[in-house]
XYZ file of C-alpha atoms in Angstrom:
383
model
C 120.616 39.002 -3.411
C 122.692 35.927 -3.901
C 121.930 32.328 -3.193
C 121.165 31.103 0.289
C 123.906 30.783 2.894
C 125.621 27.486 2.605
C 123.957 26.629 -0.707
C 127.328 25.502 -2.056
C 126.802 22.374 0.071
C 123.367 21.706 -1.378
C 122.929 18.317 -2.989
C 120.038 17.880 -5.391
C 117.752 15.122 -4.042
C 117.318 12.179 -6.394
C 114.751 10.042 -4.547
C 111.630 10.507 -2.473
C 113.629 9.351 0.550
C 115.982 12.286 0.176
C 113.095 14.746 -0.153
C 111.068 13.908 2.922
C 111.953 13.817 6.610
C 108.415 13.724 8.000
C 109.007 10.447 9.829
C 112.725 10.880 10.336
C 112.025 11.254 14.048
C 108.788 10.110 15.620
C 109.241 12.246 18.705
C 108.079 15.723 19.586
C 111.543 17.156 20.149
C 111.535 19.021 16.849
C 108.591 21.102 18.010
C 110.837 22.799 20.546
C 113.438 23.789 17.974
C 113.216 27.233 16.352
C 110.436 26.994 13.814
C 110.306 23.213 14.015
C 111.816 23.142 10.557
C 113.225 20.074 8.985
C 116.481 18.690 7.794
C 115.328 16.185 5.242
C 116.447 12.620 4.910
C 113.698 10.261 3.916
C 110.930 7.723 3.897
C 108.758 5.478 1.803
C 109.127 4.068 -1.650
C 110.720 6.137 -4.359
C 110.101 6.454 -8.064
C 112.702 7.353 -10.625
C 112.807 10.963 -11.836
C 111.954 9.907 -15.390
C 108.901 7.921 -14.313
C 107.821 10.696 -11.972
C 107.911 13.383 -14.644
C 105.768 11.212 -16.901
C 103.279 10.282 -14.221
C 103.067 13.115 -11.709
C 100.419 15.159 -13.463
C 98.307 12.085 -14.159
C 98.510 10.889 -10.579
C 97.596 14.159 -8.932
C 95.657 16.170 -11.465
C 94.603 13.695 -14.106
C 91.173 12.205 -14.878
C 89.323 10.500 -12.007
C 89.477 7.092 -13.611
C 93.269 7.074 -13.377
C 92.967 7.393 -9.602
C 90.627 4.416 -9.599
C 93.196 2.361 -11.483
C 95.893 3.373 -9.017
C 93.644 2.410 -6.114
C 93.617 -1.208 -7.308
C 97.394 -1.342 -7.512
C 99.393 -2.922 -4.710
C 102.568 -1.201 -5.918
C 101.562 2.440 -5.587
C 104.517 4.781 -5.287
C 104.887 8.377 -4.273
C 105.583 10.971 -6.913
C 109.210 12.054 -6.965
C 108.165 15.178 -8.860
C 105.850 16.215 -6.019
C 108.326 15.297 -3.277
C 111.133 17.289 -4.886
C 108.936 20.312 -5.559
C 107.792 20.523 -1.944
C 111.288 19.799 -0.634
C 112.606 22.872 -2.442
C 109.706 24.978 -1.180
C 110.088 23.917 2.467
C 113.810 24.657 2.314
C 113.386 28.098 0.696
C 114.681 26.959 -2.677
C 118.266 25.876 -1.926
C 120.843 26.977 -4.471
C 118.372 29.393 -6.058
C 120.089 32.588 -7.200
C 117.885 35.654 -7.034
C 118.244 38.476 -9.560
C 121.115 40.818 -8.793
C 119.530 43.853 -10.442
C 117.435 46.224 -8.280
C 114.048 44.708 -7.553
C 110.929 46.774 -8.203
C 108.785 44.704 -5.867
C 106.047 44.323 -8.445
C 104.058 41.927 -6.251
C 104.017 44.409 -3.389
C 103.147 47.311 -5.706
C 100.264 45.271 -7.129
C 98.922 44.655 -3.628
C 99.251 48.370 -2.845
C 96.997 49.038 -5.882
C 99.773 50.931 -7.693
C 100.067 48.673 -10.748
C 97.628 46.272 -12.442
C 98.228 42.626 -13.053
C 99.577 41.817 -16.489
C 98.361 41.018 -19.108
C 94.754 41.752 -18.047
C 95.329 45.289 -16.726
C 93.203 44.658 -13.615
C 93.962 46.302 -10.256
C 93.719 44.461 -6.961
C 90.860 46.648 -5.708
C 88.728 45.672 -8.688
C 89.278 42.005 -7.875
C 88.483 42.490 -4.206
C 85.310 44.521 -4.834
C 83.872 42.927 -7.982
C 85.098 39.352 -8.298
C 83.692 37.836 -5.105
C 81.055 35.302 -6.087
C 81.815 35.587 -9.826
C 82.649 31.911 -10.065
C 82.747 31.820 -13.864
C 85.447 34.469 -13.938
C 87.420 32.875 -11.115
C 87.218 29.493 -12.828
C 88.124 30.448 -16.387
C 90.627 33.278 -15.925
C 94.086 31.734 -15.624
C 96.284 34.813 -15.218
C 95.226 36.293 -11.872
C 96.237 33.466 -9.537
C 99.990 34.065 -9.970
C 99.505 37.721 -8.980
C 97.177 37.089 -6.043
C 99.418 34.357 -4.613
C 103.028 35.025 -5.625
C 105.852 32.549 -5.027
C 109.604 32.327 -5.406
C 109.100 30.219 -8.517
C 107.809 30.904 -12.018
C 104.166 30.121 -12.749
C 102.215 29.778 -15.983
C 101.768 33.549 -16.267
C 105.238 34.653 -17.336
C 104.262 38.290 -16.845
C 104.038 37.646 -13.103
C 107.272 38.214 -11.226
C 108.735 35.757 -8.724
C 109.091 36.877 -5.140
C 112.514 37.546 -3.682
C 113.541 37.293 -0.045
C 113.819 41.077 0.232
C 110.344 41.586 -1.214
C 108.915 38.963 1.133
C 110.305 40.879 4.122
C 108.872 44.142 2.809
C 105.489 42.553 2.114
C 105.266 41.052 5.588
C 105.916 44.454 7.157
C 103.273 46.257 5.048
C 99.894 46.137 6.775
C 97.832 47.242 3.759
C 99.335 44.542 1.548
C 98.650 41.855 4.159
C 95.078 43.078 4.631
C 94.379 42.821 0.912
C 96.110 39.454 0.754
C 93.717 38.079 3.395
C 90.740 39.430 1.466
C 92.004 37.741 -1.688
C 92.349 34.533 0.318
C 88.717 34.730 1.466
C 87.556 35.237 -2.143
C 89.285 32.039 -3.211
C 88.023 30.152 -0.164
C 84.474 31.193 -1.062
C 85.101 29.993 -4.619
C 86.028 26.598 -3.161
C 83.005 26.546 -0.792
C 84.939 27.417 2.374
C 84.827 30.355 4.795
C 87.480 31.903 7.000
C 86.379 31.885 10.626
C 88.948 33.814 12.610
C 92.355 35.457 12.709
C 94.016 32.097 13.441
C 93.092 30.800 9.995
C 90.416 28.328 11.091
C 88.018 27.434 8.296
C 84.725 25.625 7.813
C 82.187 24.843 5.134
C 80.575 27.926 3.621
C 76.801 28.129 3.033
C 77.416 27.343 -0.646
C 79.587 24.309 0.096
C 77.492 21.659 -1.659
C 77.577 23.252 -5.124
C 81.153 24.427 -4.771
C 82.476 21.101 -3.469
C 80.811 19.307 -6.374
C 82.532 21.708 -8.763
C 85.854 21.406 -6.940
C 85.697 17.620 -7.043
C 85.271 17.726 -10.821
C 87.599 20.649 -11.677
C 90.910 19.208 -10.672
C 93.037 21.996 -12.127
C 91.980 23.911 -9.011
C 94.135 21.548 -6.959
C 97.164 23.243 -8.522
C 95.717 26.564 -7.377
C 95.265 25.282 -3.832
C 98.886 24.149 -3.756
C 99.994 27.620 -4.880
C 97.766 29.305 -2.295
C 99.197 27.149 0.508
C 102.746 27.908 -0.578
C 102.018 31.637 -0.804
C 100.461 31.677 2.663
C 103.731 30.367 4.029
C 105.861 32.829 2.090
C 103.917 35.937 3.105
C 103.592 35.362 6.850
C 100.543 33.112 7.224
C 102.141 29.707 7.778
C 99.669 28.976 10.579
C 96.747 29.229 8.126
C 97.835 26.104 6.246
C 97.024 23.479 8.870
C 93.305 24.318 9.264
C 92.753 24.369 5.489
C 94.585 21.116 4.767
C 92.855 19.446 7.723
C 89.433 20.445 6.396
C 90.218 19.256 2.867
C 91.495 15.903 4.150
C 88.376 15.435 6.236
C 86.119 16.215 3.294
C 88.096 13.917 0.992
C 88.566 10.946 3.341
C 85.815 11.100 5.958
C 82.873 12.981 4.481
C 83.483 11.753 0.930
C 82.575 15.109 -0.604
C 85.943 15.549 -2.386
C 87.091 12.008 -3.213
C 89.047 13.079 -6.294
C 91.164 15.413 -4.180
C 92.671 12.922 -1.799
C 95.856 12.136 -3.738
C 96.602 15.799 -4.351
C 95.961 16.505 -0.676
C 98.373 13.765 0.406
C 101.039 14.274 -2.264
C 101.036 18.066 -2.257
C 98.896 19.899 0.310
C 100.232 18.131 3.414
C 103.835 18.613 2.341
C 103.522 22.389 2.049
C 103.560 22.467 5.874
C 107.038 23.197 7.143
C 106.631 21.579 10.587
C 107.294 17.855 11.028
C 104.692 17.484 13.781
C 101.918 19.058 11.729
C 102.579 16.777 8.769
C 102.740 13.698 10.990
C 99.458 14.572 12.694
C 97.691 15.060 9.369
C 99.101 11.844 7.918
C 98.109 9.821 10.989
C 94.600 11.211 10.625
C 94.580 10.351 6.916
C 95.889 6.849 7.518
C 93.012 6.046 9.873
C 90.463 6.950 7.197
C 92.159 5.878 3.964
C 90.674 3.009 1.934
C 91.953 0.582 0.976
C 94.358 0.859 3.924
C 97.055 -1.244 2.245
C 97.434 1.455 -0.420
C 98.341 4.187 2.052
C 101.948 5.013 1.180
C 102.504 8.199 3.185
C 102.876 6.644 6.635
C 106.037 5.898 8.638
C 108.488 3.494 6.994
C 108.494 -0.132 7.988
C 111.386 -1.046 10.235
C 114.025 -3.075 8.450
C 114.592 -6.584 9.711
C 118.067 -7.187 11.090
C 119.846 -10.127 9.416
C 120.356 -13.119 11.714
C 124.136 -13.189 11.511
C 126.946 -13.213 14.078
C 126.866 -14.548 17.597
C 123.704 -15.081 19.619
C 124.744 -12.293 21.939
C 125.061 -9.897 19.014
C 121.628 -10.853 17.715
C 120.067 -10.319 21.113
C 121.682 -6.926 21.427
C 120.372 -5.850 18.044
C 116.892 -7.130 18.794
C 116.864 -5.249 22.065
C 117.842 -2.088 20.207
C 114.971 -2.582 17.760
C 112.544 -3.179 20.615
C 113.702 -0.026 22.389
C 113.277 1.928 19.159
C 109.780 0.518 18.647
C 108.902 1.231 22.268
C 109.959 4.816 21.825
C 107.738 5.152 18.776
C 104.817 3.799 20.820
C 105.407 6.159 23.700
C 102.225 7.438 25.386
C 103.325 10.911 24.363
C 103.064 9.971 20.708
C 100.195 11.702 18.944
C 99.431 13.958 21.895
C 100.949 17.164 20.576
C 98.779 20.199 20.016
C 98.546 19.798 16.267
C 97.330 16.205 16.349
C 94.721 17.019 18.975
C 93.420 19.655 16.608
C 93.329 17.230 13.703
C 91.358 14.631 15.648
C 88.909 17.097 17.192
C 86.577 17.178 14.201
C 83.352 16.991 16.182
C 84.145 20.179 18.049
C 84.910 21.946 14.800
C 81.523 20.895 13.407
C 79.831 22.218 16.538
C 81.549 25.561 16.120
C 84.066 25.033 18.908
C 87.818 24.786 18.832
C 90.785 24.963 21.190
C 93.271 27.750 21.309
C 96.972 27.082 21.768
C 96.451 27.454 25.530
C 93.668 24.867 25.561
C 90.729 27.152 26.258
C 87.558 26.740 24.221
C 86.345 29.520 22.011
C 83.249 29.851 19.880
C 84.317 30.539 16.324
C 82.560 33.570 14.902
C 81.176 33.373 11.399
C 81.936 36.044 8.815
C 78.845 36.798 6.743
C 78.968 39.028 3.694
C 81.825 40.842 2.007
C 81.357 44.109 3.931
C 81.264 42.374 7.310
C 84.292 40.313 6.385
C 86.276 43.381 5.353
C 85.435 45.048 8.656
C 86.434 41.849 10.436
C 89.793 41.637 8.688
C 90.425 45.295 9.517
C 90.430 44.276 13.193
C 93.039 41.553 12.730
C 96.334 42.652 14.279
C 98.858 42.204 11.472
């Protein structure tokens, strides 16, 4: 494989504005385009690449007290490191040249139980049958996550192979690999204190949520794992699973207060793994309503620039009218009424075990209890 079509035109983004098009349009028109995918331009305040590299890890995965310091700042800025990383992911790594030599599809072969992960020598079936509930092993082993949730980028385990576009296509068409991938996903969700509810990817608190949330709030290296899991879901055909998980984590971090240390990672990273503008906007509107202090929320729509009072009176009036029309469009009654935002705001129904399907009909979400029952449940999912 070579680089992506048209990559010769790719320009490396140098600011947050160039990495993010979430608020580029505040309409719902992009939802009707194929995939609702974005062409980035930009928003919000930027930070220089040098400052971002120095501060990104501290901001998103550093000690809790650093977040407290940032909360008191009136000059909070978004991480350029995070914005650029997610920009490249959402755009399928522009200008990335894949290996030209024949690919062995090591990630697919691992998921077909033909090769073990390296360097541990563990097969996928051993993980799926013996690791569920072994929280010590899942916490302290740092080599398995790159194999369970592969990406088109190098992770910390240099024995793990990056995905290629051809391998992604093969993986998505292999039912056994996708079945095992979902089981691996449920093992990690259980580790975090979350359970998978249905084939649409809806999630809820697991019975062990209190202990696991307390651990997750204190073990912030797991936020890097969650980012990888979200990215991998999108690569391997489960893009729709991202929204329910990110929505739940935002609610726990901002509304329930069970994961307060997670909120910056959720807003800087988790939300921006979603490839659809409308989904990101709905989540950020939800977050903005519950974020404290509200003046420190830096992920919302950009403030409209004031038009200089120059030229004739007629010119000024014309410009003001244009601004008012633009503002009126942003405040259209249709705003915030798309399917994704209704889902985000419908937290009470989720707590009561109800949700809405894409067609608007209510369904009672079935709970998956026990590993055997869950395996039988996943077997019934049409992949």
